[in-house]
Amino acid sequence: MIPIISIVGKSDSGKTTLIEKLVPELSRRGYRVATVKHDIHGFEVDREGKDSWRHKQAGAHTVVIASPNKVALIRDVERDLTLDEIREKLIQDVDLILSEGYKKDVQPKIEIFRKGKHEELLCTKEDNLVAIVSDKEFDVGVSCFFLDDVKGVADFIEKKFLRLKAEEGITLKVNGRNVPLKPFIRDFLSGSIKGMVRSLKGCENPQKIEIQIEE
Amino acid sequence: MIPIISIVGKSDSGKTTLIEKLVPELSRRGYRVATVKHDIHGFEVDREGKDSWRHKQAGAHTVVIASPNKVALIRDVERDLTLDEIREKLIQDVDLILSEGYKKDVQPKIEIFRKGKHEELLCTKEDNLVAIVSDKEFDVGVSCFFLDDVKGVADFIEKKFLRLKAEEGITLKVNGRNVPLKPFIRDFLSGSIKGMVRSLKGCENPQKIEIQIEE
């Protein structure tokens, strides 16, 4: 599962700027990053009169515009999606998701705090705060970084979130919901399926197996 | 797997207009439709200076902009994606994908042809042509519809592509590639996994099972 970290902070604390610095730093280290931003005012993705705009106007639930170097998509949703849902429905082929905001979501958070501007922290450890980026030191049981220490924050993210891939093993969803698996069941299910799949022609060395069964 | 149909035809044959009529007709019948349009000239998804635009400029591979009623995404690709890849990477929660163009893709095609404008058909049955929409009748072994017969085309799509869901059963991917399964193997794999999953607490009635295993 792609790890998600939310960069949170009061308005004008420098969230976008921190993301603008973290993305190239993490990219230089070989990671692909996706970002997520909430925009309550809505947005325009396409220009009036264009074919894809006409498709959406006609009532298409989802419209994709594809080109040789980028792809855009716009789709309807019935309510605000959680970061977990955004990851599941939309994001592939990246190593990390950084959201700007989403302080009420359950994902791990890094808060930016400026002492001249802010009175107190927005989040606590109970909100899944994992680090603070600030010009002030805090003793709240999470890692602290100075405002300009982009390398330090990137090291933290790399160490804490990007080196866990190999431990994932197996995920199971039934009727759309993740089913938590105890270690024994994980091993049993994973071993049995790998055994079956390996016996199929051309599948002797499965690195990744995906199965979908519908009634 | 969500069915894909490509609406093809020479330039100015009325592809966008047909899609504009088909989408509401299919929506009225209760189907959710996604559309795909190729735009070789590229496109702008966001306005300069906006936070999400700054994320992309900073080098994010994927940028998502979320609001309570729609979500937009823009992501890098290394080459033109096939319709199959677009379906896999980007599209969820719809019943049908209609592409405008994509005549070289392998997906089933409906061609629009106007006798005053065109000399000959763009596609044949070998190109997976399944129907023609035209002001001329053709005898090439595929269904023909008049230009204004949107209901007829929708009936055809519904009958041929939208009523097969129940027969899908199981799909298996190993190392990212679909593995074709013979009926016996389908039943064996599907039955074994369903048996295992049903024995887990809260999974007694699995309508849909998704499993992902990584080494």
Short mmCIF file of C-alpha atoms in Angstrom, two decimals:
data_model
loop_
_atom_site.label_atom_id
_atom_site.label_comp_id
_atom_site.label_asym_id
_atom_site.label_seq_id
_atom_site.Cartn_x
_atom_site.Cartn_y
_atom_site.Cartn_z
CA MET A 1 0.00 0.00 0.00
CA ILE A 2 1.36 3.42 -0.90
CA PRO A 3 2.15 5.40 2.29
CA ILE A 4 0.31 8.69 2.82
CA ILE A 5 1.60 11.68 4.81
CA SER A 6 -0.41 14.85 5.34
CA ILE A 7 1.38 18.19 5.55
CA VAL A 8 -0.85 20.19 7.87
CA GLY A 9 -0.68 23.62 9.43
CA LYS A 10 -2.76 26.74 9.85
CA SER A 11 -3.36 28.90 6.82
CA ASP A 12 -0.28 30.68 5.52
CA SER A 13 2.10 28.46 7.48
CA GLY A 14 3.94 27.38 4.32
CA LYS A 15 2.40 23.99 3.48
CA THR A 16 2.61 24.42 -0.29
CA THR A 17 6.17 25.72 -0.03
CA LEU A 18 7.26 22.73 2.06
CA ILE A 19 5.68 20.36 -0.48
CA GLU A 20 7.40 22.28 -3.30
CA LYS A 21 10.73 21.57 -1.58
CA LEU A 22 10.04 18.00 -0.46
CA VAL A 23 8.90 16.75 -3.87
CA PRO A 24 12.17 17.48 -5.71
CA GLU A 25 14.24 16.27 -2.73
CA LEU A 26 12.39 12.93 -2.67
CA SER A 27 12.44 12.71 -6.47
CA ARG A 28 16.23 13.13 -6.43
CA ARG A 29 16.35 10.14 -4.09
CA GLY A 30 14.48 8.06 -6.66
CA TYR A 31 10.96 8.18 -5.23
CA ARG A 32 7.88 9.06 -7.20
CA VAL A 33 5.54 11.34 -5.33
CA ALA A 34 1.83 12.04 -5.73
CA THR A 35 0.26 15.07 -4.06
CA VAL A 36 -3.33 15.65 -3.02
CA LYS A 37 -4.93 19.02 -2.39
CA HIS A 38 -8.46 19.70 -1.29
CA ASP A 39 -10.22 22.51 -3.08
CA ILE A 40 -13.59 23.23 -1.63
CA HIS A 41 -14.30 25.89 -4.22
CA GLY A 42 -14.17 23.36 -7.02
CA PHE A 43 -12.04 23.76 -10.11
CA GLU A 44 -12.17 23.78 -13.85
CA VAL A 45 -10.24 21.02 -15.54
CA ASP A 46 -11.06 21.65 -19.09
CA ARG A 47 -12.03 24.45 -21.36
CA GLU A 48 -15.56 25.06 -22.57
CA GLY A 49 -16.21 23.67 -26.02
CA LYS A 50 -13.43 21.09 -26.03
CA ASP A 51 -14.51 17.53 -26.84
CA SER A 52 -13.70 16.24 -23.36
CA TRP A 53 -15.61 19.16 -21.83
CA ARG A 54 -18.60 18.22 -24.03
CA HIS A 55 -18.37 14.60 -22.78
CA LYS A 56 -18.57 15.79 -19.18
CA GLN A 57 -21.43 18.18 -19.95
CA ALA A 58 -23.32 15.25 -21.54
CA GLY A 59 -23.22 13.52 -18.16
CA ALA A 60 -20.18 11.25 -18.28
CA HIS A 61 -19.30 10.15 -14.73
CA THR A 62 -15.60 10.13 -15.59
CA VAL A 63 -13.69 11.82 -18.39
CA VAL A 64 -10.11 10.96 -19.28
CA ILE A 65 -7.91 13.09 -21.54
CA ALA A 66 -4.80 11.25 -22.63
CA SER A 67 -1.62 12.46 -24.29
CA PRO A 68 1.77 10.82 -24.82
CA ASN A 69 3.28 12.39 -21.69
CA LYS A 70 0.41 13.04 -19.30
CA VAL A 71 -3.09 11.89 -18.56
CA ALA A 72 -5.85 13.87 -16.89
CA LEU A 73 -9.03 12.57 -15.36
CA ILE A 74 -12.06 14.19 -13.85
CA ARG A 75 -14.75 12.17 -12.12
CA ASP A 76 -17.85 12.67 -10.05
CA VAL A 77 -17.91 11.76 -6.38
CA GLU A 78 -20.86 11.80 -4.01
CA ARG A 79 -18.96 13.28 -1.07
CA ASP A 80 -15.42 14.18 -0.05
CA LEU A 81 -13.24 11.13 -0.45
CA THR A 82 -10.87 10.16 2.34
CA LEU A 83 -7.18 9.94 1.49
CA ASP A 84 -7.48 6.16 1.70
CA GLU A 85 -10.24 6.24 -0.94
CA ILE A 86 -8.25 8.61 -3.16
CA ARG A 87 -5.30 6.22 -2.97
CA GLU A 88 -7.48 3.27 -3.80
CA LYS A 89 -9.50 4.77 -6.62
CA LEU A 90 -7.00 7.02 -8.31
CA ILE A 91 -3.35 6.66 -7.50
CA GLN A 92 -0.91 4.13 -8.92
CA ASP A 93 2.75 3.91 -9.84
CA VAL A 94 4.07 6.17 -7.05
CA ASP A 95 6.02 5.49 -3.85
CA LEU A 96 4.49 8.14 -1.62
CA ILE A 97 1.42 10.36 -1.37
CA LEU A 98 1.78 13.80 0.24
CA SER A 99 -1.44 15.60 0.96
CA GLU A 100 -1.67 19.31 1.64
CA GLY A 101 -4.11 19.71 4.50
CA TYR A 102 -6.54 16.89 5.37
CA LYS A 103 -5.93 17.49 9.07
CA LYS A 104 -9.09 15.56 9.98
CA ASP A 105 -8.09 12.47 8.05
CA VAL A 106 -6.55 9.52 9.92
CA GLN A 107 -3.26 9.49 8.02
CA PRO A 108 0.11 10.40 9.60
CA LYS A 109 0.71 14.13 9.75
CA ILE A 110 3.63 16.53 9.67
CA GLU A 111 2.64 19.94 11.06
CA ILE A 112 4.25 23.24 10.14
CA PHE A 113 4.23 25.79 12.93
CA ARG A 114 5.59 29.37 12.99
CA LYS A 115 6.02 30.94 16.38
CA GLY A 116 5.28 34.49 15.32
CA LYS A 117 2.03 33.46 13.67
CA HIS A 118 0.55 30.60 15.65
CA GLU A 119 -0.58 30.17 19.22
CA GLU A 120 -0.60 26.41 19.55
CA LEU A 121 -0.24 23.21 17.56
CA LEU A 122 -3.12 22.07 15.38
CA CYS A 123 -2.50 18.37 15.99
CA THR A 124 -1.36 16.06 18.76
CA LYS A 125 -0.01 12.52 18.78
CA GLU A 126 -3.62 11.34 19.07
CA ASP A 127 -4.29 12.91 15.66
CA ASN A 128 -1.42 10.80 14.29
CA LEU A 129 1.06 13.68 14.34
CA VAL A 130 4.47 12.19 13.54
CA ALA A 131 6.67 15.28 13.15
CA ILE A 132 6.75 19.06 13.51
CA VAL A 133 8.51 21.51 11.22
CA SER A 134 8.97 24.78 13.06
CA ASP A 135 11.12 27.69 14.19
CA LYS A 136 10.33 26.66 17.76
CA GLU A 137 11.24 23.47 19.63
CA PHE A 138 8.50 21.24 21.00
CA ASP A 139 8.59 18.45 23.51
CA VAL A 140 5.48 16.51 22.54
CA GLY A 141 7.03 13.15 21.77
CA VAL A 142 7.42 13.54 18.01
CA SER A 143 10.40 14.43 15.80
CA CYS A 144 11.08 18.15 15.27
CA PHE A 145 12.78 19.80 12.30
CA PHE A 146 13.73 23.39 11.56
CA LEU A 147 11.74 25.18 8.89
CA ASP A 148 14.51 25.00 6.32
CA ASP A 149 15.60 21.43 7.09
CA VAL A 150 14.05 19.83 4.00
CA LYS A 151 16.74 17.14 3.91
CA GLY A 152 16.00 16.22 7.53
CA VAL A 153 12.28 15.91 6.83
CA ALA A 154 13.00 13.84 3.71
CA ASP A 155 15.33 11.55 5.72
CA PHE A 156 12.57 11.10 8.29
CA ILE A 157 9.96 10.27 5.63
CA GLU A 158 12.34 7.91 3.88
CA LYS A 159 13.27 6.05 7.03
CA LYS A 160 9.82 5.87 8.54
CA PHE A 161 7.59 5.38 5.50
CA LEU A 162 9.49 4.30 2.44
CA ARG A 163 11.40 1.26 3.59
CA LEU A 164 8.54 -0.95 4.61
CA LYS A 165 7.48 -2.21 1.21
CA ALA A 166 8.91 -5.69 1.58
CA GLU A 167 6.91 -6.43 4.71
CA GLU A 168 3.53 -6.04 3.10
CA GLY A 169 2.84 -9.57 1.99
CA ILE A 170 -0.85 -10.03 1.32
CA THR A 171 -3.92 -7.84 1.34
CA LEU A 172 -7.43 -9.23 1.18
CA LYS A 173 -10.58 -7.31 0.38
CA VAL A 174 -14.03 -8.84 0.60
CA ASN A 175 -17.00 -6.94 -0.79
CA GLY A 176 -14.80 -3.85 -1.08
CA ARG A 177 -13.52 -3.80 2.50
CA ASN A 178 -10.05 -4.63 3.78
CA VAL A 179 -10.06 -7.74 5.93
CA PRO A 180 -7.37 -7.65 8.64
CA LEU A 181 -5.43 -10.92 8.68
CA LYS A 182 -3.57 -12.53 11.56
CA PRO A 183 -0.03 -13.71 10.78
CA PHE A 184 -1.01 -17.38 10.55
CA ILE A 185 -3.88 -16.67 8.15
CA ARG A 186 -1.66 -14.36 6.09
CA ASP A 187 0.90 -17.12 5.69
CA PHE A 188 -1.69 -19.81 5.03
CA LEU A 189 -3.63 -17.82 2.41
CA SER A 190 -0.51 -16.43 0.78
CA GLY A 191 1.27 -19.80 0.72
CA SER A 192 -1.72 -21.71 -0.66
CA ILE A 193 -2.37 -19.20 -3.45
CA LYS A 194 1.28 -18.91 -4.39
CA GLY A 195 1.43 -22.71 -4.53
CA MET A 196 -1.56 -22.88 -6.86
CA VAL A 197 -0.38 -20.04 -9.08
CA ARG A 198 3.17 -21.39 -9.40
CA SER A 199 1.75 -24.58 -10.91
CA LEU A 200 0.34 -22.56 -13.85
CA LYS A 201 2.36 -22.31 -17.05
CA GLY A 202 4.48 -19.13 -17.18
CA CYS A 203 3.78 -18.28 -13.53
CA GLU A 204 6.71 -20.10 -11.97
CA ASN A 205 8.16 -16.94 -10.44
CA PRO A 206 5.34 -14.74 -9.14
CA GLN A 207 6.60 -11.47 -7.65
CA LYS A 208 3.13 -9.99 -7.45
CA ILE A 209 -0.20 -11.80 -7.66
CA GLU A 210 -3.53 -10.02 -8.02
CA ILE A 211 -6.78 -11.94 -8.00
CA GLN A 212 -10.31 -10.67 -8.30
CA ILE A 213 -13.32 -12.93 -7.91
CA GLU A 214 -16.89 -11.83 -8.47
CA GLU A 215 -20.06 -13.76 -7.80
CA MET B 1 -13.75 -5.87 -16.13
CA ILE B 2 -15.39 -2.67 -17.39
CA PRO B 3 -16.23 -3.03 -21.12
CA ILE B 4 -14.64 -0.55 -23.52
CA ILE B 5 -16.10 0.57 -26.86
CA SER B 6 -14.34 2.98 -29.20
CA ILE B 7 -16.38 5.40 -31.28
CA VAL B 8 -14.24 5.82 -34.40
CA GLY B 9 -14.63 7.66 -37.68
CA LYS B 10 -12.78 10.08 -39.90
CA SER B 11 -12.44 13.64 -38.73
CA ASP B 12 -15.70 15.61 -38.67
CA SER B 13 -17.84 12.46 -38.87
CA GLY B 14 -19.67 13.32 -35.65
CA LYS B 15 -17.89 11.21 -33.01
CA THR B 16 -18.23 13.76 -30.21
CA THR B 17 -21.88 14.38 -31.10
CA LEU B 18 -22.68 10.66 -31.00
CA ILE B 19 -20.99 10.37 -27.59
CA GLU B 20 -22.93 13.42 -26.39
CA LYS B 21 -26.14 11.60 -27.29
CA LEU B 22 -25.15 8.12 -26.11
CA VAL B 23 -24.00 9.20 -22.65
CA PRO B 24 -27.38 10.61 -21.51
CA GLU B 25 -29.27 7.73 -23.16
CA LEU B 26 -27.15 5.16 -21.28
CA SER B 27 -27.29 7.20 -18.08
CA ARG B 28 -31.10 7.22 -18.28
CA ARG B 29 -30.91 3.44 -18.39
CA GLY B 30 -28.96 3.42 -15.15
CA TYR B 31 -25.43 2.95 -16.45
CA ARG B 32 -22.47 5.08 -15.45
CA VAL B 33 -20.27 5.97 -18.37
CA ALA B 34 -16.64 7.06 -18.54
CA THR B 35 -15.26 8.63 -21.72
CA VAL B 36 -11.71 8.76 -22.98
CA LYS B 37 -10.37 11.25 -25.51
CA HIS B 38 -6.87 11.40 -26.91
CA ASP B 39 -5.38 14.87 -27.13
CA ILE B 40 -2.03 14.86 -28.82
CA HIS B 41 -1.60 18.60 -28.34
CA GLY B 42 -1.59 18.22 -24.57
CA PHE B 43 -3.83 20.16 -22.25
CA GLU B 44 -3.82 22.40 -19.23
CA VAL B 45 -5.48 21.00 -16.16
CA ASP B 46 -4.88 23.69 -13.70
CA ARG B 47 -4.18 27.38 -13.53
CA GLU B 48 -0.76 28.84 -13.01
CA GLY B 49 -0.08 29.78 -9.43
CA LYS B 50 -2.67 27.51 -7.83
CA ASP B 51 -1.33 25.18 -5.13
CA SER B 52 -1.95 22.03 -7.17
CA TRP B 53 -0.22 23.65 -10.15
CA ARG B 54 2.78 24.40 -7.91
CA HIS B 55 2.85 20.74 -6.78
CA LYS B 56 3.04 19.60 -10.40
CA GLN B 57 5.70 22.19 -11.26
CA ALA B 58 7.77 20.91 -8.29
CA GLY B 59 7.88 17.53 -10.01
CA ALA B 60 5.03 15.53 -8.49
CA HIS B 61 4.34 12.48 -10.68
CA THR B 62 0.62 12.67 -9.89
CA VAL B 63 -1.49 15.55 -8.58
CA VAL B 64 -5.01 15.11 -7.26
CA ILE B 65 -7.42 17.97 -6.64
CA ALA B 66 -10.41 16.89 -4.59
CA SER B 67 -13.71 18.59 -3.87
CA PRO B 68 -16.98 17.31 -2.40
CA ASN B 69 -18.52 16.61 -5.81
CA LYS B 70 -15.65 15.96 -8.20
CA VAL B 71 -12.05 14.88 -8.22
CA ALA B 72 -9.41 15.68 -10.80
CA LEU B 73 -6.10 14.00 -11.35
CA ILE B 74 -3.16 14.65 -13.59
CA ARG B 75 -0.30 12.21 -13.87
CA ASP B 76 2.81 11.64 -15.91
CA VAL B 77 3.03 8.78 -18.36
CA GLU B 78 6.03 7.63 -20.36
CA ARG B 79 4.11 6.95 -23.57
CA ASP B 80 0.54 6.79 -24.84
CA LEU B 81 -1.42 4.39 -22.65
CA THR B 82 -3.63 1.78 -24.28
CA LEU B 83 -7.31 1.82 -23.37
CA ASP B 84 -6.71 -1.32 -21.33
CA GLU B 85 -4.03 0.51 -19.30
CA ILE B 86 -6.26 3.57 -18.86
CA ARG B 87 -9.01 1.31 -17.53
CA GLU B 88 -6.64 -0.41 -15.16
CA LYS B 89 -4.81 2.62 -13.84
CA LEU B 90 -7.52 5.23 -13.72
CA ILE B 91 -11.12 4.18 -14.07
CA GLN B 92 -13.38 2.80 -11.36
CA ASP B 93 -17.05 2.86 -10.42
CA VAL B 94 -18.46 2.94 -13.97
CA ASP B 95 -20.26 0.36 -16.10
CA LEU B 96 -18.90 1.29 -19.51
CA ILE B 97 -16.00 3.16 -21.09
CA LEU B 98 -16.57 4.96 -24.41
CA SER B 99 -13.48 6.24 -26.14
CA GLU B 100 -13.52 8.85 -28.86
CA GLY B 101 -11.05 7.68 -31.47
CA TYR B 102 -8.41 5.10 -30.56
CA LYS B 103 -8.94 3.34 -33.88
CA LYS B 104 -5.62 1.50 -33.60
CA ASP B 105 -6.41 0.06 -30.18
CA VAL B 106 -7.67 -3.53 -29.93
CA GLN B 107 -11.00 -2.69 -28.27
CA PRO B 108 -14.40 -3.17 -30.01
CA LYS B 109 -15.28 -0.29 -32.32
CA ILE B 110 -18.38 1.46 -33.60
CA GLU B 111 -17.62 3.48 -36.75
CA ILE B 112 -19.50 6.55 -37.90
CA PHE B 113 -19.60 6.96 -41.66
CA ARG B 114 -21.22 9.69 -43.78
CA LYS B 115 -21.68 8.91 -47.45
CA GLY B 116 -21.23 12.46 -48.71
CA LYS B 117 -17.96 12.88 -46.84
CA HIS B 118 -16.21 9.52 -46.79
CA GLU B 119 -14.98 7.15 -49.45
CA GLU B 120 -14.65 3.96 -47.50
CA LEU B 121 -14.81 2.50 -44.00
CA LEU B 122 -11.91 3.09 -41.64
CA CYS B 123 -12.21 -0.31 -39.93
CA THR B 124 -13.10 -3.89 -40.78
CA LYS B 125 -14.18 -6.85 -38.67
CA GLU B 126 -10.48 -7.68 -38.31
CA ASP B 127 -10.05 -4.35 -36.49
CA ASN B 128 -12.77 -5.48 -34.07
CA LEU B 129 -15.47 -3.39 -35.77
CA VAL B 130 -18.77 -4.38 -34.14
CA ALA B 131 -21.21 -1.83 -35.59
CA ILE B 132 -21.57 0.99 -38.11
CA VAL B 133 -23.58 4.18 -37.65
CA SER B 134 -24.24 5.71 -41.06
CA ASP B 135 -26.58 7.20 -43.63
CA LYS B 136 -25.61 4.32 -45.93
CA GLU B 137 -26.22 0.60 -45.52
CA PHE B 138 -23.26 -1.78 -45.39
CA ASP B 139 -23.09 -5.53 -45.81
CA VAL B 140 -19.86 -6.28 -43.93
CA GLY B 141 -21.16 -8.65 -41.29
CA VAL B 142 -21.68 -6.15 -38.48
CA SER B 143 -24.79 -4.38 -37.16
CA CYS B 144 -25.77 -1.11 -38.90
CA PHE B 145 -27.66 1.85 -37.42
CA PHE B 146 -28.91 5.09 -38.92
CA LEU B 147 -27.15 8.27 -37.85
CA ASP B 148 -29.98 9.41 -35.60
CA ASP B 149 -30.75 6.00 -34.10
CA VAL B 150 -29.17 6.65 -30.70
CA LYS B 151 -31.63 4.32 -28.98
CA GLY B 152 -30.74 1.51 -31.38
CA VAL B 153 -27.02 1.97 -30.71
CA ALA B 154 -27.66 2.08 -26.95
CA ASP B 155 -29.75 -1.12 -27.18
CA PHE B 156 -26.90 -2.78 -29.06
CA ILE B 157 -24.31 -1.69 -26.48
CA GLU B 158 -26.53 -2.74 -23.62
CA LYS B 159 -27.25 -6.18 -25.05
CA LYS B 160 -23.76 -6.94 -26.25
CA PHE B 161 -21.57 -5.36 -23.56
CA LEU B 162 -23.48 -4.58 -20.40
CA ARG B 163 -25.12 -7.85 -19.52
CA LEU B 164 -22.07 -10.03 -19.17
CA LYS B 165 -20.99 -8.97 -15.71
CA ALA B 166 -22.14 -12.13 -13.98
CA GLU B 167 -20.03 -14.36 -16.19
CA GLU B 168 -16.75 -12.80 -15.23
CA GLY B 169 -15.77 -14.99 -12.33
CA ILE B 170 -12.08 -14.68 -11.65
CA THR B 171 -9.19 -12.68 -13.02
CA LEU B 172 -5.58 -13.45 -12.17
CA LYS B 173 -2.62 -11.19 -12.72
CA VAL B 174 0.94 -12.29 -12.10
CA ASN B 175 3.73 -9.71 -12.14
CA GLY B 176 1.29 -7.21 -13.64
CA ARG B 177 0.11 -9.35 -16.54
CA ASN B 178 -3.26 -11.03 -17.02
CA VAL B 179 -2.96 -14.81 -16.97
CA PRO B 180 -5.59 -16.51 -19.15
CA LEU B 181 -7.29 -19.33 -17.25
CA LYS B 182 -8.96 -22.45 -18.61
CA PRO B 183 -12.42 -23.19 -17.19
CA PHE B 184 -11.17 -25.99 -14.92
CA ILE B 185 -8.44 -23.80 -13.44
CA ARG B 186 -10.86 -20.89 -13.03
CA ASP B 187 -13.22 -23.08 -11.05
CA PHE B 188 -10.44 -24.69 -9.02
CA LEU B 189 -8.73 -21.41 -8.08
CA SER B 190 -11.98 -19.56 -7.49
CA GLY B 191 -13.50 -22.39 -5.44
CA SER B 192 -10.41 -22.91 -3.29
CA ILE B 193 -10.01 -19.21 -2.49
CA LYS B 194 -13.70 -18.71 -1.80
CA GLY B 195 -13.56 -21.72 0.53
CA MET B 196 -10.62 -20.27 2.43
CA VAL B 197 -12.06 -16.77 2.63
CA ARG B 198 -15.51 -17.96 3.78
CA SER B 199 -13.88 -19.55 6.81
CA LEU B 200 -12.72 -16.10 7.99
CA LYS B 201 -14.81 -14.19 10.49
CA GLY B 202 -17.18 -11.72 8.82
CA CYS B 203 -16.46 -13.08 5.33
CA GLU B 204 -19.19 -15.68 5.15
CA ASN B 205 -20.85 -14.15 2.11
CA PRO B 206 -18.15 -12.88 -0.26
CA GLN B 207 -19.63 -11.20 -3.35
CA LYS B 208 -16.29 -9.85 -4.44
CA ILE B 209 -12.84 -10.94 -3.31
CA GLU B 210 -9.65 -9.03 -4.13
CA ILE B 211 -6.27 -10.36 -3.11
CA GLN B 212 -2.86 -8.89 -3.70
CA ILE B 213 0.32 -10.71 -2.78
CA GLU B 214 3.79 -9.22 -3.05
CA GLU B 215 7.11 -10.94 -2.55
#
